[in-house]
CSV table of C-alpha atoms in Angstrom, one decimal:
chain,number,residue,atom,x,y,z
A,80,UNK,CA,20.2,9.2,-12.8
A,81,UNK,CA,20.9,10.8,-9.5
A,82,UNK,CA,21.2,8.0,-6.9
A,83,UNK,CA,21.2,9.5,-3.4
A,84,UNK,CA,20.9,6.7,-0.8
A,85,UNK,CA,17.8,6.5,1.4
A,86,UNK,CA,18.4,6.8,5.2
A,87,UNK,CA,15.6,5.7,7.5
A,88,UNK,CA,14.3,8.5,9.7
A,89,UNK,CA,16.4,11.1,7.9
A,90,UNK,CA,15.0,14.6,7.4
A,91,UNK,CA,13.4,13.6,4.1
A,92,UNK,CA,11.8,10.5,5.6
A,93,UNK,CA,10.4,12.4,8.6
A,94,UNK,CA,9.0,15.1,6.2
A,95,UNK,CA,7.3,12.3,4.2
A,96,UNK,CA,5.8,10.9,7.4
A,97,UNK,CA,4.6,14.3,8.5
A,98,UNK,CA,3.1,14.9,5.0
A,99,UNK,CA,1.3,11.6,5.2
A,100,UNK,CA,-0.2,12.5,8.6
A,101,UNK,CA,-1.2,15.9,7.4
A,102,UNK,CA,-3.0,14.7,4.3
A,103,UNK,CA,-4.9,12.0,6.3
A,104,UNK,CA,-6.0,14.7,8.9
A,105,UNK,CA,-6.9,17.1,6.1
A,106,UNK,CA,-9.0,14.5,4.4
A,107,UNK,CA,-10.9,13.8,7.6
A,108,UNK,CA,-11.6,17.4,8.4
A,109,UNK,CA,-12.7,18.3,4.9
A,110,UNK,CA,-14.8,15.1,4.4
A,111,UNK,CA,-18.1,17.0,4.4
A,112,UNK,CA,-16.9,19.2,1.5
A,113,UNK,CA,-15.7,16.2,-0.5
A,114,UNK,CA,-19.0,14.3,0.1
A,115,UNK,CA,-21.0,17.3,-1.4
A,116,UNK,CA,-18.6,18.0,-4.3
A,117,UNK,CA,-20.1,17.7,-7.7
A,118,UNK,CA,-18.7,15.3,-10.3
A,119,UNK,CA,-16.6,13.7,-7.6
A,120,UNK,CA,-16.3,10.6,-9.7
A,121,UNK,CA,-14.0,12.5,-12.1
A,122,UNK,CA,-11.7,13.4,-9.2
A,123,UNK,CA,-11.6,9.7,-8.2
A,124,UNK,CA,-10.7,8.6,-11.7
A,125,UNK,CA,-8.1,11.3,-12.1
A,126,UNK,CA,-6.5,10.1,-8.9
A,127,UNK,CA,-6.6,6.6,-10.2
A,128,UNK,CA,-4.9,7.7,-13.4
A,129,UNK,CA,-2.3,9.6,-11.4
A,130,UNK,CA,-1.5,6.5,-9.3
A,131,UNK,CA,-1.3,4.3,-12.4
A,132,UNK,CA,0.9,6.9,-14.2
A,133,UNK,CA,3.2,7.2,-11.3
A,134,UNK,CA,3.7,3.4,-11.1
A,135,UNK,CA,4.1,3.1,-14.9
A,136,UNK,CA,6.6,6.0,-14.8
A,137,UNK,CA,8.7,4.0,-12.3
A,138,UNK,CA,8.9,1.0,-14.5
A,139,UNK,CA,9.6,3.0,-17.6
A,140,UNK,CA,12.4,5.0,-15.9
A,141,UNK,CA,14.0,1.9,-14.5
A,142,UNK,CA,13.8,0.1,-17.9
A,143,UNK,CA,15.3,3.1,-19.8
A,144,UNK,CA,18.2,3.3,-17.3
A,145,UNK,CA,18.9,-0.5,-17.4
A,146,UNK,CA,17.8,-1.0,-13.8
A,147,UNK,CA,14.5,-2.9,-14.4
A,148,UNK,CA,15.0,-6.6,-13.5
A,149,UNK,CA,12.8,-9.6,-13.0
A,150,UNK,CA,14.4,-10.2,-9.7
A,151,UNK,CA,13.1,-7.1,-8.0
A,152,UNK,CA,11.0,-5.0,-10.4
A,153,UNK,CA,7.8,-7.1,-10.9
A,154,UNK,CA,4.7,-5.5,-9.4
A,155,UNK,CA,3.9,-8.4,-7.1
A,156,UNK,CA,4.7,-7.0,-3.7
A,157,UNK,CA,1.8,-6.7,-1.2
A,158,UNK,CA,1.6,-3.0,-1.7
A,159,UNK,CA,1.7,-3.5,-5.5
A,160,UNK,CA,-1.4,-5.6,-5.3
A,161,UNK,CA,-3.0,-3.0,-2.9
A,162,UNK,CA,-2.1,-0.2,-5.4
A,163,UNK,CA,-3.8,-2.1,-8.2
A,164,UNK,CA,-6.8,-2.7,-6.0
A,165,UNK,CA,-6.8,1.0,-5.1
A,166,UNK,CA,-6.9,2.0,-8.8
A,167,UNK,CA,-9.7,-0.4,-9.5
A,168,UNK,CA,-11.6,0.8,-6.4
A,169,UNK,CA,-11.2,4.5,-7.5
A,170,UNK,CA,-12.4,3.7,-11.0
A,171,UNK,CA,-15.3,1.3,-10.1
A,172,UNK,CA,-16.3,1.9,-6.5
A,173,UNK,CA,-16.5,-1.9,-6.0
A,174,UNK,CA,-17.2,-2.6,-2.4
A,175,UNK,CA,-15.5,-6.1,-2.5
A,176,UNK,CA,-12.3,-4.4,-3.7
A,177,UNK,CA,-12.6,-1.9,-0.8
A,178,UNK,CA,-12.0,-4.8,1.8
A,179,UNK,CA,-8.6,-5.6,0.4
A,180,UNK,CA,-7.6,-1.9,0.0
A,181,UNK,CA,-8.7,-1.1,3.5
A,182,UNK,CA,-7.1,-4.1,5.4
A,183,UNK,CA,-4.1,-5.2,3.3
A,184,UNK,CA,-3.6,-1.7,1.9
A,185,UNK,CA,-3.5,0.2,5.2
A,186,UNK,CA,-1.5,-2.5,7.1
A,187,UNK,CA,1.0,-2.9,4.3
A,188,UNK,CA,1.4,0.8,3.4
A,189,UNK,CA,1.7,1.9,7.0
A,190,UNK,CA,4.5,-0.6,7.6
A,191,UNK,CA,6.2,0.5,4.4
A,192,UNK,CA,6.0,4.2,5.2
A,193,UNK,CA,7.4,3.7,8.8
A,194,UNK,CA,10.1,1.2,7.8
A,195,UNK,CA,10.8,1.6,4.1
A,196,UNK,CA,12.8,-0.9,2.1
A,197,UNK,CA,14.0,1.7,-0.3
A,198,UNK,CA,17.3,2.1,-2.1
A,199,UNK,CA,17.1,5.8,-3.2
A,200,UNK,CA,16.4,8.9,-1.2
A,201,UNK,CA,15.2,12.4,-1.9
A,202,UNK,CA,15.1,13.8,-4.7
A,203,UNK,CA,15.2,10.5,-6.7
A,204,UNK,CA,12.0,9.6,-8.6
A,205,UNK,CA,11.9,6.3,-6.7
A,206,UNK,CA,11.6,8.3,-3.4
A,207,UNK,CA,8.6,10.2,-4.7
A,208,UNK,CA,7.1,7.1,-6.3
A,209,UNK,CA,7.4,5.1,-3.1
A,210,UNK,CA,5.8,7.6,-0.7
A,211,UNK,CA,3.2,8.9,-3.2
A,212,UNK,CA,1.8,5.4,-4.0
A,213,UNK,CA,1.8,4.2,-0.4
A,214,UNK,CA,0.2,7.4,0.9
A,215,UNK,CA,-2.2,7.1,-2.1
A,216,UNK,CA,-3.3,3.6,-1.0
A,217,UNK,CA,-4.1,4.8,2.5
A,218,UNK,CA,-5.9,8.0,1.2
A,219,UNK,CA,-8.0,5.8,-1.0
A,220,UNK,CA,-9.0,3.5,1.9
A,221,UNK,CA,-9.9,6.4,4.2
A,222,UNK,CA,-11.6,8.3,1.4
A,223,UNK,CA,-14.0,5.5,0.7
A,224,UNK,CA,-14.7,5.0,4.4
A,225,UNK,CA,-15.1,8.6,5.5
A,226,UNK,CA,-16.6,10.1,2.4
A,227,UNK,CA,-18.3,7.3,0.4
A,228,UNK,CA,-19.6,5.6,3.5
A,229,UNK,CA,-18.0,2.1,3.0
A,230,UNK,CA,-17.7,0.2,6.3
A,231,UNK,CA,-15.0,-2.4,7.1
A,232,UNK,CA,-16.4,-5.7,8.2
A,233,UNK,CA,-15.1,-8.8,9.9
A,234,UNK,CA,-16.2,-10.7,6.8
A,235,UNK,CA,-13.8,-8.3,4.9
A,236,UNK,CA,-11.0,-9.4,7.2
A,237,UNK,CA,-11.6,-13.1,6.3
A,238,UNK,CA,-11.9,-12.3,2.6
A,239,UNK,CA,-8.6,-10.4,2.7
A,240,UNK,CA,-6.8,-13.2,4.5
A,241,UNK,CA,-8.1,-15.7,1.9
A,242,UNK,CA,-6.9,-13.5,-1.0
A,243,UNK,CA,-3.5,-13.2,0.6
A,244,UNK,CA,-3.2,-17.0,1.0
A,245,UNK,CA,-4.2,-17.4,-2.7
A,246,UNK,CA,-1.5,-14.9,-3.7
A,247,UNK,CA,1.2,-16.5,-1.5
A,248,UNK,CA,1.9,-19.7,-3.6
A,249,UNK,CA,1.8,-17.6,-6.8
A,250,UNK,CA,4.5,-15.2,-5.4
A,251,UNK,CA,6.6,-18.0,-3.9
A,252,UNK,CA,6.6,-19.7,-7.4
A,253,UNK,CA,7.7,-16.4,-9.1
A,254,UNK,CA,10.4,-16.0,-6.4
A,255,UNK,CA,11.6,-19.5,-7.2
A,256,UNK,CA,11.6,-18.9,-10.9
A,257,UNK,CA,13.5,-15.5,-10.9
A,258,UNK,CA,15.4,-16.0,-7.6
A,259,UNK,CA,13.6,-13.0,-6.1
A,260,UNK,CA,12.3,-12.0,-2.7
A,261,UNK,CA,8.9,-10.6,-3.4
A,262,UNK,CA,6.7,-10.0,-0.3
A,263,UNK,CA,9.9,-11.1,1.6
A,264,UNK,CA,8.9,-14.8,1.1
A,265,UNK,CA,12.4,-15.9,0.4
A,266,UNK,CA,14.4,-14.1,3.1
A,267,UNK,CA,14.2,-11.0,5.4
A,268,UNK,CA,15.1,-7.6,4.0
A,269,UNK,CA,18.5,-6.2,5.0
A,270,UNK,CA,17.0,-3.1,6.5
A,271,UNK,CA,15.2,-3.1,9.9
A,272,UNK,CA,11.6,-4.2,9.7
A,273,UNK,CA,8.8,-5.9,11.6
A,274,UNK,CA,10.1,-9.3,10.3
A,275,UNK,CA,13.2,-9.0,12.6
A,276,UNK,CA,11.1,-10.0,15.6
A,277,UNK,CA,9.0,-12.7,13.9
A,278,UNK,CA,11.6,-15.6,14.0
A,279,UNK,CA,13.9,-17.2,11.4
A,280,UNK,CA,13.0,-18.2,7.8
A,281,UNK,CA,10.6,-19.8,7.0
A,282,UNK,CA,8.7,-19.6,10.3
A,283,UNK,CA,8.4,-15.8,10.1
A,284,UNK,CA,6.0,-16.3,7.2
A,285,UNK,CA,3.6,-18.0,9.5
A,286,UNK,CA,4.2,-15.4,12.2
A,287,UNK,CA,3.6,-12.7,9.6
A,288,UNK,CA,0.2,-14.2,8.7
A,289,UNK,CA,-0.8,-14.1,12.4
A,290,UNK,CA,0.4,-10.5,12.7
A,291,UNK,CA,-1.5,-9.6,9.5
A,292,UNK,CA,-4.7,-11.1,10.9
A,293,UNK,CA,-4.3,-9.3,14.2
A,294,UNK,CA,-3.7,-6.0,12.4
A,295,UNK,CA,-6.7,-6.5,10.2
A,296,UNK,CA,-8.9,-7.2,13.3
A,297,UNK,CA,-7.5,-4.1,15.0
A,298,UNK,CA,-8.4,-2.0,12.0
A,299,UNK,CA,-11.9,-3.5,11.9
A,300,UNK,CA,-12.4,-2.8,15.6
A,301,UNK,CA,-11.2,0.8,15.3
A,302,UNK,CA,-13.1,1.8,12.2
A,303,UNK,CA,-16.2,-0.5,12.0
A,304,UNK,CA,-18.5,2.1,13.4
A,305,UNK,CA,-17.5,4.9,11.1
A,306,UNK,CA,-20.3,6.4,9.0
A,307,UNK,CA,-20.7,9.4,6.7
A,308,UNK,CA,-21.9,12.3,8.8
């Protein structure tokens, strides 16, 4: 397995960010075509299968190469939950799932894309997996808002915060059992991230909750009036 190191804001990282911006803009300016497309449900489900297959491929590849480990490979990061919710949303169209994808998915994926905690760079599979799944989460959220007409609500903010606080003790327990650091609930990542300005452990966890709530509210204020044109 080729193991090139990932470098934050390297050429490949900047290209990935530019691609992310491009596809979001493209989705917005082609939203009328998508909304009138026939059999759009099949496209949604194909994208769900592609996201699931990409995630499954990551776990299979790491297992076959002896790199899969309970300490860091379990799909219980925030964006792992958001990815699962995105797949469910694409497959079912459930509006309750949309709330979590929109608020937790966008906030978590945007942070991940801008400040990745990533070991391998381009052209390693992990590089493509990381950016494709995170961009896919955000595409799913904006697709259901711009094209399907789903609207983020303040009630959705509260629901998402409740879900996150239900997940926290579960993830903390897993971290304790496997000596992991899922969702960065055991210690801060070695790379630069938002957590660097949120105080020492364990206080940054409470600060992170406040930041999450503020980010969710900002997303709600920015996008609550969007409607399908």
